[in-house]
């Protein structure tokens, strides 16, 4: 094991050409257990030279992997799925330890990741080309999908297993080799997965890991051998990745941040709504790109919703996720992030939003150094306030009360993001109006978090996505492949170039 689950502080190695290699970096970033504030690993901040070393190994492995029959490539994924399931709890524990998710949340996220492997097992049927016979006399035409070469994935801290899994199972099964640059805040789970891919029989160099921050990312974005970049992270960086990657001739899919609106109609089932809204806003401590971070009750819905939501949320248990007692919510990722979320709450108060539930003073007795914040709710917030406009990415729910569904749709039009949006209603007409006109790419109707399963693309809009082909699903296969069209003509020298149907010929000569 390159990274053990033990309490000793490890330095993370790179995975290059099937070997775990110590980095030559001179700078390291600390990885903490957010539940305790304890240092658990050091991650090298690699520069362009180490990125190049890893990319060269991926490039070396590409021709043989590309020539490996697709059924054999798929079988590696099949064995990987088995190993992933066997080590499922270890992976979930690693996610929990470096990110702070509760064990249940970590397991749920790992399960969503496995779905992508299951999707990848169907790639032999999905990657097939098209053909048409006799498009002109004696001329046939076909298209085939070919891999691109070395593809790179740059991932955020909030889903250490799941988000990288959105990328490499599809890229690799399509015949590409892959370089993963995990978040420097959560590099350990990716390393466990690198070990499992090796054990599954993936040839050396097909899956590689380089660590670091901006320098490593820039090394990938500008490397001539990297053909495609998949990115998931905040909007500012997603835009940067798209611009720099495209300028250097790469395909780019870059998923960014979000502010997901949750509309509650007066006719909604309030029991379902309170429960779903609470888990959407505060699950994973609000650190989800699909978190419902802005509630928009319409008309008298607010009167029924708000007291019940505040009462129920106030009962949530917040605590360490590596202990014996499972809390409802864990810590946020880092001391810096805790400070940032607190200051955004302070700003909300200053701007005049009504603090219906204040989590700022929460203390966790058995983990005084953890990065904890209680669930926080702002009521009667206004459209121009920071807590309404900004992605807070913490356990903070803002509530904007509106009069009509049209007002709610208008508020959505003003939002620069466009990841997800949900409506709670029992009216088909209102649901249809919302589905058709709301300004977001992933819509939920009476569904907590409408994050699509692996068979569908992750269709963020506006500042939540830069690129053309989204992550996951068939778009994922299209992203990681390029088409080759072949037009073929064979001549029959005996009949002035033209082939004749032998049956037609025999029928006509016996007459
Ligand atoms: P982040 O943008 O800070 O980091 C993401 C990746 O970019 C990391 O690997 C990091 O090392 C790298 N990076 C950071 N600064 C960089 C720079 N200046 N130049 C180049 N690379 C840089 O994001 P995060 O804080 O790790 O994750 C949270 C964000 O990710 C949130 O905004 C969340 O909404 C978003 N997210 C989006 C989706 C989605 O599907 N749309 C999914 C998960 C998370």
Coordinates of C-alpha atoms and ligand atoms in Angstrom, one line a residue:
X1 CA 0.0 0.0 0.0
X2 CA 1.4 3.4 -1.0
X3 CA -0.9 5.2 1.4
X4 CA -2.0 3.3 4.5
X5 CA -5.0 4.2 6.7
X6 CA -2.7 4.3 9.7
X7 CA -2.2 7.5 11.7
X8 CA 1.3 8.0 10.5
X9 CA 1.8 11.1 8.2
X10 CA 2.5 9.8 4.7
X11 CA 4.1 11.6 1.8
X12 CA 2.1 10.9 -1.4
X13 CA 3.9 9.3 -4.3
X14 CA 3.2 9.8 -8.0
X15 CA 1.9 6.9 -10.1
X16 CA 3.8 6.9 -13.4
X17 CA 4.2 4.1 -15.9
X18 CA 2.9 1.5 -13.3
X19 CA 5.5 2.6 -10.6
X20 CA 4.9 4.6 -7.5
X21 CA 7.6 7.3 -7.6
X22 CA 8.7 9.7 -4.9
X23 CA 8.3 13.3 -6.1
X24 CA 11.3 15.6 -6.4
X25 CA 9.2 18.6 -5.4
X26 CA 10.5 21.0 -2.9
X27 CA 7.1 22.3 -1.8
X28 CA 4.5 20.2 -0.1
X29 CA 0.9 20.9 0.9
X30 CA -0.7 19.5 4.0
X31 CA -3.6 17.1 4.0
X32 CA -5.8 17.2 7.2
X33 CA -8.5 15.1 8.7
X34 CA -11.2 17.9 8.9
X35 CA -12.9 16.2 11.8
X36 CA -9.9 16.6 14.1
X37 CA -7.5 19.1 12.3
X38 CA -4.9 16.3 12.5
X39 CA -2.2 16.3 9.7
X40 CA -2.6 13.0 7.8
X41 CA -0.4 13.4 4.7
X42 CA 1.9 15.6 2.7
X43 CA 1.3 16.1 -1.0
X44 CA 4.0 17.2 -3.3
X45 CA 3.3 20.4 -5.4
X46 CA 4.7 19.1 -8.7
X47 CA 5.9 21.4 -11.4
X48 CA 6.0 21.0 -15.2
X49 CA 9.0 18.6 -15.2
X50 CA 7.2 16.0 -13.2
X51 CA 4.0 16.5 -15.1
X52 CA 6.0 15.9 -18.3
X53 CA 7.5 12.7 -16.8
X54 CA 4.1 11.3 -16.0
X55 CA 2.5 12.4 -19.3
X56 CA 5.4 10.7 -21.2
X57 CA 4.7 7.4 -19.4
X58 CA 1.0 7.8 -20.3
X59 CA 2.0 8.4 -23.9
X60 CA 4.3 5.4 -24.0
X61 CA 1.4 3.2 -22.9
X62 CA -1.1 4.5 -25.4
X63 CA -0.3 2.5 -28.6
X64 CA -0.5 -0.9 -27.0
X65 CA -3.6 0.0 -25.0
X66 CA -5.3 1.4 -28.1
X67 CA -4.6 -1.9 -29.9
X68 CA -5.9 -3.9 -27.0
X69 CA -9.3 -5.3 -28.1
X70 CA -12.2 -3.4 -26.5
X71 CA -13.5 -6.6 -24.8
X72 CA -10.2 -7.0 -23.0
X73 CA -10.2 -3.3 -21.9
X74 CA -13.7 -3.8 -20.6
X75 CA -12.7 -6.9 -18.7
X76 CA -10.2 -4.8 -16.7
X77 CA -13.0 -2.5 -15.7
X78 CA -15.1 -5.6 -14.7
X79 CA -12.3 -6.8 -12.4
X80 CA -11.8 -3.2 -11.1
X81 CA -15.5 -3.1 -10.2
X82 CA -15.2 -6.3 -8.2
X83 CA -12.1 -5.0 -6.4
X84 CA -13.8 -1.7 -5.7
X85 CA -16.8 -3.5 -4.2
X86 CA -14.5 -5.7 -2.1
X87 CA -12.7 -2.7 -0.7
X88 CA -15.8 -0.5 -0.6
X89 CA -15.7 0.2 3.1
X90 CA -11.9 1.1 2.9
X91 CA -12.6 3.5 0.1
X92 CA -15.5 5.1 2.0
X93 CA -13.4 5.4 5.1
X94 CA -10.7 7.1 3.2
X95 CA -13.2 9.6 1.7
X96 CA -14.6 10.2 5.2
X97 CA -11.1 10.7 6.7
X98 CA -9.7 13.1 4.2
X99 CA -12.9 15.0 3.3
X100 CA -15.1 14.8 6.4
X101 CA -18.2 13.2 4.9
X102 CA -20.2 11.0 7.2
X103 CA -19.5 7.3 6.5
X104 CA -23.0 7.0 5.0
X105 CA -22.4 9.9 2.7
X106 CA -19.0 8.6 1.7
X107 CA -20.5 5.2 0.9
X108 CA -23.3 6.8 -1.1
X109 CA -20.8 8.8 -3.1
X110 CA -18.7 5.7 -3.8
X111 CA -21.8 3.9 -5.0
X112 CA -22.6 6.7 -7.5
X113 CA -19.0 6.4 -8.7
X114 CA -19.3 2.6 -9.3
X115 CA -22.3 3.3 -11.6
X116 CA -19.8 4.9 -14.0
X117 CA -17.8 1.7 -14.1
X118 CA -21.0 -0.2 -14.7
X119 CA -21.8 2.3 -17.6
X120 CA -18.3 1.8 -18.9
X121 CA -18.9 -2.0 -19.1
X122 CA -21.4 -1.2 -21.8
X123 CA -19.0 0.8 -23.9
X124 CA -18.5 -1.9 -26.6
X125 CA -22.1 -1.5 -27.6
X126 CA -22.1 2.3 -27.3
X127 CA -18.8 3.1 -29.1
X128 CA -19.9 1.4 -32.3
X129 CA -19.7 3.4 -35.5
X130 CA -22.3 3.9 -38.3
X131 CA -22.2 2.6 -41.8
X132 CA -24.2 3.0 -45.0
X133 CA -23.9 0.8 -48.1
X134 CA -23.8 2.1 -51.6
X135 CA -24.0 5.8 -50.9
X136 CA -22.9 6.0 -54.5
X137 CA -22.4 3.3 -57.1
X138 CA -20.2 0.6 -55.4
X139 CA -19.3 3.1 -52.6
X140 CA -19.8 2.3 -48.9
X141 CA -19.2 4.7 -46.0
X142 CA -18.6 4.1 -42.3
X143 CA -17.5 5.9 -39.2
X144 CA -15.5 4.5 -36.3
X145 CA -14.7 6.0 -33.0
X146 CA -11.0 6.2 -32.0
X147 CA -9.4 7.2 -28.7
X148 CA -7.6 10.6 -28.5
X149 CA -4.4 9.6 -26.7
X150 CA -3.4 11.0 -23.3
X151 CA -6.4 12.5 -21.4
X152 CA -6.1 14.4 -18.1
X153 CA -8.5 14.8 -15.2
X154 CA -8.3 17.7 -12.7
X155 CA -10.7 17.2 -9.8
X156 CA -12.1 19.1 -6.7
X157 CA -12.0 18.3 -3.1
X158 CA -15.6 17.6 -2.5
X159 CA -16.0 14.0 -3.9
X160 CA -12.6 12.3 -3.6
X161 CA -13.7 9.0 -5.2
X162 CA -16.8 9.9 -7.2
X163 CA -15.7 12.9 -9.3
X164 CA -12.5 11.2 -10.7
X165 CA -14.7 8.1 -11.3
X166 CA -16.9 10.3 -13.7
X167 CA -13.8 10.5 -15.9
X168 CA -11.2 7.7 -16.1
X169 CA -13.5 4.6 -16.4
X170 CA -14.9 6.1 -19.6
X171 CA -11.6 7.5 -20.9
X172 CA -9.7 4.3 -20.3
X173 CA -12.3 1.9 -21.7
X174 CA -12.5 4.0 -24.9
X175 CA -8.8 3.2 -25.3
X176 CA -7.1 6.4 -24.0
X177 CA -4.5 6.6 -21.3
X178 CA -5.2 8.9 -18.3
X179 CA -3.4 11.3 -16.0
X180 CA -5.3 12.2 -12.8
X181 CA -4.4 15.4 -10.8
X182 CA -6.6 15.0 -7.7
X183 CA -7.3 17.8 -5.4
X184 CA -4.3 18.5 -3.2
X185 CA -6.7 18.6 -0.3
X186 CA -7.9 15.0 -0.8
X187 CA -5.2 13.0 -2.7
X188 CA -5.4 9.7 -0.7
X189 CA -8.5 8.0 -2.0
X190 CA -7.2 8.4 -5.6
X191 CA -4.1 6.6 -4.6
X192 CA -6.1 3.7 -3.1
X193 CA -7.9 3.5 -6.4
X194 CA -4.7 3.6 -8.4
X195 CA -3.6 0.5 -6.5
X196 CA -6.9 -1.3 -7.3
X197 CA -6.6 -0.4 -11.0
X198 CA -3.2 -2.0 -11.0
X199 CA -4.5 -5.1 -9.2
X200 CA -7.3 -5.3 -11.8
X201 CA -4.6 -5.8 -14.4
X202 CA -4.5 -2.4 -16.0
X203 CA -1.2 -2.2 -17.9
X204 CA 1.4 0.1 -16.6
X205 CA 1.0 3.7 -17.7
X206 CA -2.7 3.5 -18.6
X207 CA -3.7 5.2 -15.4
X208 CA -1.3 7.7 -13.8
X209 CA -1.4 10.2 -10.9
X210 CA 0.4 13.5 -10.6
X211 CA 0.0 15.7 -7.6
X212 CA 0.0 19.5 -7.0
X213 CA -1.9 22.7 -7.6
X214 CA -1.7 25.5 -10.2
X215 CA 1.7 24.6 -11.6
X216 CA 0.8 21.0 -12.1
X217 CA -2.5 22.0 -13.7
X218 CA -0.7 24.5 -16.0
X219 CA 1.7 21.7 -16.9
X220 CA -1.2 19.6 -18.1
X221 CA -3.0 22.4 -19.8
X222 CA 0.0 23.3 -22.0
X223 CA 1.5 19.9 -22.6
X224 CA 1.5 19.0 -26.3
X225 CA 0.8 15.3 -25.7
X226 CA -2.3 15.9 -23.6
X227 CA -5.3 15.7 -26.0
X228 CA -8.2 16.3 -23.6
X229 CA -8.8 17.9 -20.2
X230 CA -11.8 17.0 -17.9
X231 CA -12.1 19.5 -15.1
X232 CA -14.5 19.8 -12.2
X233 CA -14.1 22.6 -9.7
X234 CA -15.0 26.2 -9.0
X235 CA -16.3 28.5 -11.8
X236 CA -13.3 30.9 -12.0
X237 CA -10.9 28.0 -12.4
X238 CA -13.2 26.1 -14.8
X239 CA -13.3 29.2 -17.1
X240 CA -9.5 29.5 -16.9
X241 CA -9.1 25.7 -17.7
X242 CA -11.4 26.1 -20.7
X243 CA -9.6 29.1 -22.1
X244 CA -6.0 27.9 -21.6
X245 CA -6.7 24.3 -22.6
X246 CA -8.6 25.4 -25.7
X247 CA -5.9 27.8 -26.6
X248 CA -3.4 24.9 -26.5
X249 CA -5.5 22.8 -28.9
X250 CA -7.2 20.5 -26.4
X251 CA -10.7 19.3 -26.0
X252 CA -12.0 20.7 -22.7
X253 CA -15.0 19.9 -20.5
X254 CA -15.0 22.1 -17.5
X255 CA -17.7 21.8 -14.8
X256 CA -17.9 24.8 -12.4
X257 CA -19.7 26.0 -9.3
X258 CA -23.4 26.5 -8.7
X259 CA -26.2 28.1 -6.8
X260 CA -29.1 25.6 -7.0
X261 CA -32.6 27.0 -6.5
X262 CA -35.3 25.0 -4.8
X263 CA -38.8 26.2 -5.5
X264 CA -41.5 25.2 -3.0
X265 CA -45.1 25.7 -4.2
X266 CA -48.0 26.0 -1.6
X267 CA -49.4 22.7 -2.9
X268 CA -46.2 20.8 -2.2
X269 CA -46.1 17.8 0.2
X270 CA -44.5 19.6 3.1
X271 CA -43.2 16.5 4.9
X272 CA -41.3 15.4 1.8
X273 CA -40.2 18.9 1.1
X274 CA -38.8 19.7 4.6
X275 CA -36.9 16.4 4.7
X276 CA -35.5 16.7 1.1
X277 CA -34.6 20.3 1.4
X278 CA -32.8 19.8 4.7
X279 CA -30.7 16.9 3.2
X280 CA -30.1 18.8 0.0
X281 CA -28.9 21.9 1.7
X282 CA -26.9 20.3 4.6
X283 CA -25.9 16.9 3.3
X284 CA -22.1 16.7 2.9
X285 CA -22.0 19.9 4.9
X286 CA -23.3 21.8 1.9
X287 CA -20.2 21.0 -0.1
X288 CA -21.9 19.6 -3.1
X289 CA -22.2 21.3 -6.5
X290 CA -25.8 20.1 -6.6
X291 CA -26.6 21.2 -3.0
X292 CA -29.9 23.1 -2.8
X293 CA -28.4 26.3 -1.4
X294 CA -31.3 28.7 -2.2
X295 CA -34.9 27.9 -1.2
X296 CA -37.6 29.9 -3.0
X297 CA -41.0 29.4 -1.3
X298 CA -43.9 30.7 -3.4
X299 CA -46.8 32.6 -1.9
X300 CA -48.1 31.1 1.4
X301 CA -45.7 28.1 1.1
X302 CA -43.2 30.0 3.3
X303 CA -45.6 30.2 6.3
X304 CA -45.8 26.4 6.5
X305 CA -42.3 25.6 5.4
X306 CA -40.1 27.9 7.5
X307 CA -41.0 27.0 11.1
X308 CA -40.9 23.3 10.3
X309 CA -37.6 23.5 8.4
X310 CA -35.9 25.5 11.1
X311 CA -37.1 23.3 13.9
X312 CA -36.1 20.1 12.1
X313 CA -32.7 21.5 11.0
X314 CA -31.9 22.7 14.5
X315 CA -32.0 19.1 15.6
X316 CA -29.3 17.9 13.3
X317 CA -26.3 16.4 15.1
X318 CA -23.0 17.8 13.9
X319 CA -19.8 15.9 14.8
X320 CA -16.6 14.1 13.9
X321 CA -17.1 11.6 11.2
X322 CA -14.3 9.3 12.2
X323 CA -15.7 8.5 15.6
X324 CA -18.0 5.9 17.0
X325 CA -21.2 7.9 16.8
X326 CA -22.5 8.7 13.3
X327 CA -23.5 12.4 13.2
X328 CA -26.0 13.9 10.7
X329 CA -23.4 16.3 9.4
X330 CA -19.6 16.5 9.4
X331 CA -17.1 19.3 9.2
X332 CA -16.2 21.5 6.3
X333 CA -12.9 20.8 4.4
X334 CA -10.4 23.2 6.0
X335 CA -9.7 25.9 8.5
X336 CA -9.5 28.4 5.7
X337 CA -12.9 27.3 4.2
X338 CA -14.5 27.5 7.7
X339 CA -13.3 31.1 8.0
X340 CA -14.6 31.9 4.5
X341 CA -18.1 30.4 5.2
X342 CA -18.3 32.2 8.5
X343 CA -17.4 35.5 6.9
X344 CA -20.1 35.0 4.3
X345 CA -22.6 34.5 7.1
X346 CA -21.4 37.7 8.8
X347 CA -21.9 39.5 5.4
X348 CA -25.4 38.1 5.1
X349 CA -26.2 39.5 8.5
X350 CA -24.7 42.8 7.6
X351 CA -26.7 43.0 4.4
X352 CA -29.9 42.5 6.3
X353 CA -30.9 38.9 5.8
X354 CA -32.8 37.4 8.8
X355 CA -30.7 34.7 10.5
X356 CA -33.3 32.1 11.3
X357 CA -30.7 29.5 12.4
X358 CA -27.2 30.5 13.4
X359 CA -24.5 27.7 13.3
X360 CA -21.5 29.9 13.8
X361 CA -20.9 29.2 17.5
X362 CA -21.2 25.4 17.3
X363 CA -18.6 23.5 19.3
X364 CA -18.0 19.7 19.1
X365 CA -16.8 18.6 22.5
X366 CA -14.7 15.6 21.4
X367 CA -13.1 17.3 18.4
X368 CA -12.2 20.9 19.4
X369 CA -9.8 21.3 16.5
X370 CA -12.2 20.1 13.8
X371 CA -13.6 22.5 11.2
X372 CA -17.2 22.5 12.3
X373 CA -20.1 24.9 11.6
X374 CA -23.7 24.3 12.5
X375 CA -26.4 24.4 9.8
X376 CA -27.4 28.0 9.2
X377 CA -30.6 29.4 7.6
X378 CA -31.1 32.9 6.3
X379 CA -34.8 33.9 5.8
X380 CA -36.2 36.8 3.9
X381 CA -33.0 37.3 1.9
X382 CA -33.2 39.6 -1.1
X383 CA -32.0 38.9 -4.7
X384 CA -29.1 41.3 -4.5
X385 CA -27.5 39.9 -1.3
X386 CA -24.3 38.0 -1.4
X387 CA -25.8 35.0 0.4
X388 CA -28.2 34.8 -2.6
X389 CA -25.8 35.4 -5.4
X390 CA -22.6 33.6 -4.2
X391 CA -21.9 29.9 -4.0
X392 CA -21.1 29.6 -0.3
X393 CA -20.2 25.8 -0.4
X394 CA -21.0 25.2 3.2
X395 CA -24.0 24.4 5.4
X396 CA -25.8 27.6 4.7
X397 CA -29.3 27.8 3.2
X398 CA -30.7 31.2 2.0
X399 CA -34.4 31.7 1.6
X400 CA -35.9 34.2 -0.8
X401 CA -39.7 34.5 -0.5
X402 CA -41.6 35.3 -3.8
X403 CA -45.2 35.7 -4.8
X404 CA -45.5 33.6 -8.0
X405 CA -43.9 30.9 -9.9
X406 CA -43.0 33.5 -12.6
X407 CA -41.1 35.4 -9.9
X408 CA -39.2 32.2 -9.0
X409 CA -38.4 31.6 -12.7
X410 CA -37.2 35.2 -13.0
X411 CA -34.9 34.9 -10.0
X412 CA -33.4 31.8 -11.8
X413 CA -32.8 33.9 -14.9
X414 CA -30.8 36.4 -12.8
X415 CA -28.5 33.6 -11.5
X416 CA -25.2 33.4 -13.4
X417 CA -24.9 29.6 -12.7
X418 CA -27.2 26.9 -14.0
X419 CA -26.3 23.5 -12.6
X420 CA -29.5 22.2 -10.9
X421 CA -32.9 23.4 -9.8
X422 CA -35.8 21.6 -8.1
X423 CA -39.5 22.2 -7.7
X424 CA -41.8 20.7 -5.0
X425 CA -45.4 20.8 -6.2
X426 CA -48.4 18.5 -6.9
X427 CA -49.4 20.5 -10.0
X428 CA -48.3 19.0 -13.3
X429 CA -48.9 22.3 -15.0
X430 CA -46.6 24.2 -12.6
X431 CA -44.0 21.5 -12.8
X432 CA -44.1 21.6 -16.6
X433 CA -43.8 25.4 -16.7
X434 CA -40.8 25.1 -14.3
X435 CA -39.1 22.3 -16.3
X436 CA -39.5 24.1 -19.5
X437 CA -38.4 27.6 -18.5
X438 CA -36.1 27.4 -15.5
X439 CA -32.6 28.5 -16.4
X440 CA -30.6 25.4 -15.3
X441 CA -29.4 22.2 -16.9
X442 CA -30.5 19.6 -14.3
X443 CA -34.1 19.7 -13.2
X444 CA -35.7 17.9 -10.3
X445 CA -39.5 17.6 -9.7
X446 CA -40.1 16.5 -6.1
X447 CA -36.5 15.1 -6.2
X448 CA -33.9 16.2 -3.6
X449 CA -30.7 16.3 -5.6
X450 CA -31.2 15.7 -9.3
X451 CA -27.7 14.5 -10.0
X452 CA -27.9 12.2 -13.0
X453 CA -26.9 8.6 -13.0
X454 CA -23.9 7.6 -15.0
X455 CA -26.0 6.8 -18.1
X456 CA -27.0 10.5 -18.4
X457 CA -24.7 13.5 -18.9
X458 CA -24.0 16.0 -16.1
X459 CA -25.7 18.8 -17.9
X460 CA -24.7 22.1 -16.2
X461 CA -25.5 25.3 -18.0
X462 CA -24.2 28.9 -18.0
X463 CA -21.3 29.5 -15.6
X464 CA -21.6 26.0 -14.3
X465 CA -20.1 24.5 -17.4
X466 CA -17.6 25.5 -20.1
X467 CA -17.2 23.3 -23.1
X468 CA -19.5 21.3 -25.5
X469 CA -19.7 17.7 -24.4
X470 CA -20.6 17.1 -20.8
X471 CA -19.1 14.6 -18.4
X472 CA -20.7 11.1 -18.1
X473 CA -23.1 9.2 -20.3
X474 CA -22.9 9.0 -24.1
X475 CA -21.5 12.6 -24.2
X476 CA -18.6 11.2 -22.1
X477 CA -17.8 8.6 -24.8
X478 CA -18.1 11.3 -27.5
X479 CA -15.7 13.5 -25.5
X480 CA -13.0 10.8 -25.2
X481 CA -13.2 9.7 -28.8
X482 CA -12.8 11.1 -32.3
X483 CA -14.5 9.8 -35.4
X484 CA -12.9 8.5 -38.5
X485 CA -14.9 8.3 -41.6
X486 CA -13.9 5.8 -44.3
X487 CA -15.4 5.7 -47.8
X488 CA -14.7 2.6 -49.8
X489 CA -15.1 1.6 -53.4
X490 CA -14.1 -1.8 -55.0
X491 CA -14.1 -2.3 -58.7
X492 CA -15.3 -5.3 -60.7
X493 CA -13.0 -5.2 -63.8
X494 CA -15.3 -7.7 -65.7
X495 CA -18.3 -5.4 -65.7
X496 CA -16.8 -2.0 -66.4
X497 CA -16.2 -1.3 -62.8
X498 CA -19.7 -2.0 -61.6
X499 CA -20.6 -5.0 -59.4
X500 CA -23.8 -6.9 -60.3
X501 CA -26.1 -8.7 -58.0
X502 CA -25.5 -12.4 -58.8
X503 CA -29.0 -13.4 -58.1
X504 CA -30.5 -10.7 -60.3
X505 CA -28.0 -11.9 -63.0
X506 CA -28.9 -15.6 -62.7
X507 CA -32.7 -14.8 -62.7
X508 CA -32.3 -12.8 -65.8
X509 CA -30.1 -15.3 -67.7
X510 CA -32.5 -18.3 -67.1
X511 CA -35.4 -16.5 -68.7
Ligands
LIG1 P1 -11.1 24.5 -7.0 O1 -11.5 25.1 -8.3 O2 -10.5 25.3 -6.0 O3 -10.1 23.3 -7.4 C1 -10.4 22.3 -8.3 C2 -9.1 21.8 -8.9 O4 -8.4 22.9 -9.6 C3 -8.1 21.2 -7.9 O5 -7.5 20.1 -8.4 C4 -7.1 22.4 -7.7 O6 -5.8 21.9 -7.4 C5 -7.1 23.1 -9.1 N1 -6.8 24.5 -8.9 C6 -7.0 25.3 -7.8 N2 -6.6 26.6 -8.1 C7 -6.1 26.6 -9.3 C8 -5.5 27.6 -10.2 N3 -5.4 28.8 -9.8 N4 -5.1 27.2 -11.4 C9 -5.3 26.0 -11.9 N5 -5.8 25.0 -11.1 C10 -6.2 25.3 -9.9 O7 -12.4 23.7 -6.5 P2 -12.6 23.0 -5.1 O8 -12.6 24.0 -4.0 O9 -11.6 21.9 -4.9 O10 -14.0 22.3 -5.2 C11 -15.2 23.0 -5.0 C12 -15.8 23.6 -6.2 O11 -16.0 22.6 -7.2 C13 -17.2 24.2 -6.0 O12 -17.3 25.4 -6.7 C14 -18.2 23.2 -6.6 O13 -19.4 23.7 -7.0 C15 -17.4 22.7 -7.7 N6 -17.9 21.4 -8.2 C16 -18.6 21.4 -9.3 C17 -19.1 20.2 -9.8 C18 -19.9 20.1 -11.0 O14 -20.2 19.1 -11.5 N7 -20.3 21.2 -11.6 C19 -18.9 19.0 -9.0 C20 -18.2 19.1 -7.8 C21 -17.6 20.3 -7.4

